[in-house]
Amino acid sequence: MHAVEKKVRAFVRVKPTAQFAQDVIKFGPDNKSIGIYIQKDAKKGTVNNSQTDWSFKLDGVLHNSSQELTYETVAKKLVSEALTGYNGTIMCYGQTGAGKTYTMTGIASEYKHRGIIPRAVQQVFRAIARSVDSFVTVRVSYLEIYNETLCDLLSTMRSSEDSDMEMAIVDCPQGVYVKGLSIHSVSDEEDALNLLFEGESNRVIAEHTLNKKSSRSHCIFTIYIESRFRVLSDDRCIHSKINLIDLAGSERLNKTGSGWRVLKEAAYINRSLSFLEQMIIALADPRREHIPFRQSKLTHFLKDSLGGKCNTVLVANVCGEALHVEETLSSLRFATRMKWITSEPVINVTYDSEGTVKALEKEISLLKQELALHDILVNHSLVTYEPLTDVQIAEIKSQIHKYLRGAIDEIDIVNFRQLQEVFRQIRLFVRQQEGEVETRLRSKYVLIDRNDFATIAAAQKVGIVDLDHHLLKKQDVETKPTPVLPKVDEKKKPRATSERTKKEGTKHLFSGKDLTANLPPKNKVIIPTKDLDVKEKERSEDIANIDAQPPKPVTEEDSQHPSSPPSREAAFEQFKEECGSEINRIFKENKSILLARRKRSSTVARRINIIKQEIEDIKKALEAQKQERLQQGEYVDEEGHLIIDEKEFLLIMKLKDLKEEYRCSYAERQDLKAEIQYCQQMVDRCRNKLVSEFEIWYSESFLIPTYVQNALKQHGNIRPGMIPINRVMCLEEDEQDRFEQMQEVMLPYGPDSVAFYRAKMKTDQQHTFNRTMSSLKLMHKKPGYIRAAGKDKALSFLRVT
């Protein structure tokens, strides 16, 4: 595919401030140019040829613009093209406190002020919802570069085994990727925003004079999109990624007043931004052969975004105050240099040849078998390698029938395809014979499933089977005075009975049409139909005598309880597969997580014991070395420092490493204990929920009277006193569902903001839980830290959360 050369787009966004210098910063009428004007410094004398005005031409100037306008101007087109297969990168650059993080992520507590990343996520999933001709898979990752160290901001969302992997930037034919970075699949906007908010809470921030929440690292949020089309070939796959980069701000130490730690971070930030500018200058120069991508982790990661086949947009964030005019000039110069860079974006299309490869492998295997058989059967000259024709298949079928009837003694095998067809025809013949046998059995017998409790109960009443579900002998059946139930017509069956029978999942009739199940020998009861015919004749005579008598009134006890409900064990298994499948799935997932945490805790405990043993051994070895040194005499250098040999030095260093590993393992063990306690609570809650829901379902399905079931329908009426108040409360709408429905109506921006606020709420709940667990760990370490009443309150708060 031919690539079209494109320039990098660059915008400038001016931070709104009350001290905006209108005389210093001026905007052009086309809203695409910006000018900087300063006065000459009188202290430099009369002859002063320094430049006092600058003009910059960009793709747009955003001044006093809303977050929505900023997104539509900067990112909307890029995200739309990413959905068609183009890679995209949006990067915010500028001095500290200029509004880069606000532009990129916005304010997490307000939907209106959300930034580019949440809006891009929303646009992606809205486009997926409208798409009808493709299957789209979305994944996200969140990377942080802090002091030239790669950090996974979503490492808390994966297992500890995966998080131990060392991270590194790797070049491959498909581009640059980060080895060890976790990539999470998301199914909707809420999942993606939940990961975004979780990563934001793990970022490194600090406070200085210019910014109370200054980002101390470069952060890259990446959205991976993969599309497979329904209409086109299944082998075609379009994939793309969107890198949303929030760079740390450049700092001048005389303005920020940074302390020792912040000072070190500022040094790393300024150095990486300096390397980034050097790379930009090299990319803008067509005569440069070497591009210094590997000078820093940031420039290495941006190799695809700036020097590859990618749509790139830069947002230069500047302050509008005269005090920061030098930093503003530096940011505008950087944006101008970015516009010099050209790229050639192309659609990323791959063809999945897995299906073709499998078909070819199967064909090769078949041909190998053909040749092997041909080598064995060298006496056969008529060997064909083509698929069998209809005439050949019919001939093989005829030979098999003759062979089974005994007309011929053997079938001549010419090739491997013929051998396969012989076995296939034999299988079809066996299945046909099984169907004929089953048809003959059904014409003489009626089958009752052993799990069909209602039908078995009816068969016991008519005396066809005993209490142990054994078929009675013919003479025993004839001597019983109990009348046989008639075969009720489907059209005349009462409506309430039909609904109850459908809900219980049982068949209440003995007709062969209703019992068309297979013939497993162990769980079926076979009843001869001639016994039913005899009893049917007797029953018809009884009905003729009973018609003249008035009908007996139905007792209240018979109308309130359905006959022969299934056992609770069988009903519980049915409930877990049907109505309670979701709760059962969550219960199993929580239980597996709990088992994994316990297994990990056991592993860490064993590792701690091994480390303790190694520490003891090294201490003994060091003591032996010390005694040996005392016996031989100690040596000191000119400054009076003790000189030790290499072996003792290595033992000391190993002891130091083991102590550090012991501290880390002990901390991990404490965290795992807290997680196990929380997971155990979740498992108990799910188990109790599953049992309580089953009790409600069992009562409603098998124990609630018919008239109450009718009252509980959509147009029914529940009168006071019909069912207990606690049963009525159990049938009410779930409080969480009511709250979520109210959310969609009452939120300030309607249903569109539901995913945003739900994701924020989940993140806040997780942070609240983490703080509570930290408090509980502090209680265990310091028993006298709070009173007993306070501890009880903390535990009750944990249960509520």
Short mmCIF file of C-alpha atoms in Angstrom, two decimals, residues 400-588:
data_model
loop_
_atom_site.label_atom_id
_atom_site.label_comp_id
_atom_site.label_asym_id
_atom_site.label_seq_id
_atom_site.Cartn_x
_atom_site.Cartn_y
_atom_site.Cartn_z
CA ILE A 400 -20.31 -52.88 2.60
CA HIS A 401 -23.97 -54.00 2.53
CA LYS A 402 -22.98 -57.16 0.66
CA TYR A 403 -20.15 -57.78 3.13
CA LEU A 404 -22.44 -57.39 6.17
CA ARG A 405 -25.07 -59.72 4.62
CA GLY A 406 -22.33 -62.29 3.94
CA ALA A 407 -22.58 -62.09 0.15
CA ILE A 408 -18.84 -61.34 -0.15
CA ASP A 409 -15.97 -62.29 2.12
CA GLU A 410 -13.69 -59.25 1.69
CA ILE A 411 -13.53 -55.72 0.29
CA ASP A 412 -10.68 -54.74 -1.98
CA ILE A 413 -8.81 -51.68 -0.67
CA VAL A 414 -7.17 -49.62 -3.39
CA ASN A 415 -6.09 -46.44 -1.58
CA PHE A 416 -6.29 -44.67 1.75
CA ARG A 417 -9.28 -42.51 0.80
CA GLN A 418 -11.27 -45.64 0.08
CA LEU A 419 -10.34 -47.05 3.50
CA GLN A 420 -11.61 -43.88 5.20
CA GLU A 421 -14.87 -44.05 3.24
CA VAL A 422 -15.37 -47.70 4.27
CA PHE A 423 -15.15 -46.84 7.94
CA ARG A 424 -17.47 -43.86 7.45
CA GLN A 425 -20.12 -45.98 5.71
CA ILE A 426 -19.89 -48.61 8.46
CA ARG A 427 -20.45 -45.92 11.08
CA LEU A 428 -23.51 -44.63 9.19
CA PHE A 429 -24.89 -48.16 8.94
CA VAL A 430 -24.47 -48.74 12.69
CA ARG A 431 -26.24 -45.49 13.49
CA GLN A 432 -29.10 -46.41 11.15
CA GLN A 433 -29.51 -49.77 12.90
CA GLU A 434 -29.51 -48.07 16.32
CA GLY A 435 -32.31 -45.74 15.14
CA GLU A 436 -34.41 -48.66 13.94
CA VAL A 437 -33.95 -50.52 17.24
CA GLU A 438 -34.89 -47.43 19.19
CA THR A 439 -38.02 -46.94 17.08
CA ARG A 440 -39.14 -50.51 17.74
CA LEU A 441 -38.55 -50.14 21.48
CA ARG A 442 -40.53 -46.90 21.61
CA SER A 443 -43.45 -48.57 19.88
CA LYS A 444 -43.65 -51.12 22.75
CA TYR A 445 -42.38 -49.16 25.77
CA VAL A 446 -42.59 -45.72 27.31
CA LEU A 447 -39.43 -44.27 28.85
CA ILE A 448 -39.35 -42.36 32.12
CA ASP A 449 -36.26 -40.41 33.16
CA ARG A 450 -35.12 -41.27 36.69
CA ASN A 451 -34.66 -37.54 37.37
CA ASP A 452 -38.23 -36.80 36.30
CA PHE A 453 -39.65 -36.86 39.84
CA ALA A 454 -43.21 -35.81 38.92
CA THR A 455 -43.62 -38.58 36.33
CA ILE A 456 -42.13 -41.23 38.63
CA ALA A 457 -44.49 -40.13 41.41
CA ALA A 458 -47.43 -40.51 39.05
CA ALA A 459 -46.18 -43.95 37.99
CA GLN A 460 -45.96 -44.97 41.65
CA LYS A 461 -49.56 -43.89 42.20
CA VAL A 462 -50.81 -46.04 39.33
CA GLY A 463 -48.75 -48.98 40.61
CA ILE A 464 -46.43 -49.40 37.62
CA VAL A 465 -43.22 -48.92 39.62
CA ASP A 466 -42.52 -49.39 43.35
CA LEU A 467 -40.88 -46.97 45.80
CA ASP A 468 -37.41 -48.11 44.70
CA HIS A 469 -38.24 -47.25 41.05
CA HIS A 470 -38.34 -50.95 40.09
CA LEU A 471 -40.83 -52.13 37.50
CA LEU A 472 -43.56 -54.30 39.08
CA LYS A 473 -44.55 -57.64 37.64
CA LYS A 474 -47.68 -57.90 35.60
CA GLN A 475 -49.67 -59.85 38.19
CA ASP A 476 -48.70 -57.33 40.90
CA VAL A 477 -49.92 -54.45 38.80
CA GLU A 478 -53.22 -56.16 38.02
CA THR A 479 -53.99 -56.87 41.70
CA LYS A 480 -53.55 -53.24 42.81
CA PRO A 481 -56.89 -51.38 43.19
CA THR A 482 -55.34 -47.96 42.46
CA PRO A 483 -56.78 -46.50 39.25
CA VAL A 484 -54.43 -45.52 36.41
CA LEU A 485 -54.05 -41.87 35.43
CA PRO A 486 -55.40 -41.15 31.96
CA LYS A 487 -53.35 -39.76 29.10
CA VAL A 488 -54.30 -36.12 29.25
CA ASP A 489 -54.70 -34.29 25.99
CA GLU A 490 -52.17 -31.46 25.53
CA LYS A 491 -54.89 -29.03 24.40
CA LYS A 492 -57.11 -29.69 27.42
CA LYS A 493 -54.38 -29.55 30.04
CA PRO A 494 -55.02 -26.80 32.61
CA ARG A 495 -53.03 -23.62 32.04
CA ALA A 496 -51.71 -23.35 35.59
CA THR A 497 -50.50 -26.95 35.53
CA SER A 498 -48.79 -26.34 32.20
CA GLU A 499 -46.96 -23.29 33.51
CA ARG A 500 -45.91 -25.01 36.72
CA THR A 501 -44.75 -28.08 34.82
CA LYS A 502 -42.73 -25.91 32.45
CA LYS A 503 -41.13 -24.03 35.35
CA GLU A 504 -40.20 -27.21 37.21
CA GLY A 505 -38.59 -28.60 34.09
CA THR A 506 -40.52 -31.93 34.32
CA LYS A 507 -42.83 -33.81 31.97
CA HIS A 508 -46.13 -34.85 33.54
CA LEU A 509 -47.46 -37.12 30.75
CA PHE A 510 -46.76 -40.65 29.63
CA SER A 511 -47.08 -40.08 25.89
CA GLY A 512 -44.17 -41.15 23.76
CA LYS A 513 -44.23 -37.78 22.01
CA ASP A 514 -43.32 -35.98 25.24
CA LEU A 515 -40.64 -38.48 26.24
CA THR A 516 -38.44 -38.59 23.15
CA ALA A 517 -35.17 -38.80 25.03
CA ASN A 518 -32.36 -41.20 24.18
CA LEU A 519 -32.10 -44.70 25.64
CA PRO A 520 -29.38 -44.65 28.34
CA PRO A 521 -29.74 -47.97 30.20
CA LYS A 522 -29.00 -46.77 33.74
CA ASN A 523 -31.14 -43.72 34.34
CA LYS A 524 -34.34 -44.73 32.53
CA VAL A 525 -37.34 -46.78 33.67
CA ILE A 526 -38.99 -48.77 30.86
CA ILE A 527 -42.72 -49.46 31.19
CA PRO A 528 -44.54 -51.78 28.76
CA THR A 529 -47.30 -49.93 26.95
CA LYS A 530 -49.65 -52.91 27.17
CA ASP A 531 -49.85 -52.42 30.95
CA LEU A 532 -50.85 -48.84 30.34
CA ASP A 533 -53.49 -49.91 27.81
CA VAL A 534 -55.08 -52.28 30.35
CA LYS A 535 -55.16 -49.66 33.03
CA GLU A 536 -56.43 -47.09 30.53
CA LYS A 537 -59.41 -49.31 29.78
CA GLU A 538 -60.18 -49.70 33.48
CA ARG A 539 -59.80 -45.97 33.95
CA SER A 540 -62.25 -45.16 31.16
CA GLU A 541 -64.86 -47.32 32.91
CA ASP A 542 -64.22 -45.51 36.20
CA ILE A 543 -64.55 -42.14 34.51
CA ALA A 544 -67.93 -43.13 33.08
CA ASN A 545 -69.14 -43.93 36.60
CA ILE A 546 -67.65 -40.81 38.15
CA ASP A 547 -69.15 -38.38 35.60
CA ALA A 548 -72.56 -38.80 37.18
CA GLN A 549 -71.27 -37.79 40.61
CA PRO A 550 -70.66 -34.15 41.65
CA PRO A 551 -66.99 -33.13 41.70
CA LYS A 552 -65.22 -33.03 45.08
CA PRO A 553 -64.00 -29.64 46.23
CA VAL A 554 -60.25 -29.19 46.04
CA THR A 555 -58.75 -28.89 49.48
CA GLU A 556 -56.61 -25.89 50.39
CA GLU A 557 -53.64 -28.10 51.18
CA ASP A 558 -53.69 -29.73 47.73
CA SER A 559 -53.92 -26.37 45.93
CA GLN A 560 -51.08 -24.72 47.79
CA HIS A 561 -48.29 -27.21 47.19
CA PRO A 562 -47.28 -28.78 43.88
CA SER A 563 -46.97 -32.56 43.99
CA SER A 564 -43.58 -34.21 44.45
CA PRO A 565 -41.05 -31.36 44.25
CA PRO A 566 -37.49 -32.49 43.40
CA SER A 567 -34.95 -33.04 46.13
CA ARG A 568 -32.94 -30.04 47.25
CA GLU A 569 -29.71 -31.62 46.02
CA ALA A 570 -31.00 -32.06 42.47
CA ALA A 571 -32.71 -28.67 42.50
CA PHE A 572 -29.49 -27.02 43.72
CA GLU A 573 -27.53 -28.44 40.79
CA GLN A 574 -30.25 -27.21 38.41
CA PHE A 575 -30.18 -23.77 40.03
CA LYS A 576 -26.40 -23.48 39.64
CA GLU A 577 -26.69 -24.24 35.92
CA GLU A 578 -29.63 -21.89 35.23
CA CYS A 579 -30.69 -18.96 37.41
CA GLY A 580 -27.67 -19.06 39.71
CA SER A 581 -25.04 -19.57 37.02
CA GLU A 582 -23.63 -16.04 37.36
CA ILE A 583 -23.38 -16.21 41.18
CA ASN A 584 -21.87 -19.70 40.92
CA ARG A 585 -19.32 -18.45 38.39
CA ILE A 586 -18.30 -15.55 40.65
CA PHE A 587 -18.08 -17.94 43.61
CA LYS A 588 -15.78 -20.28 41.69
#
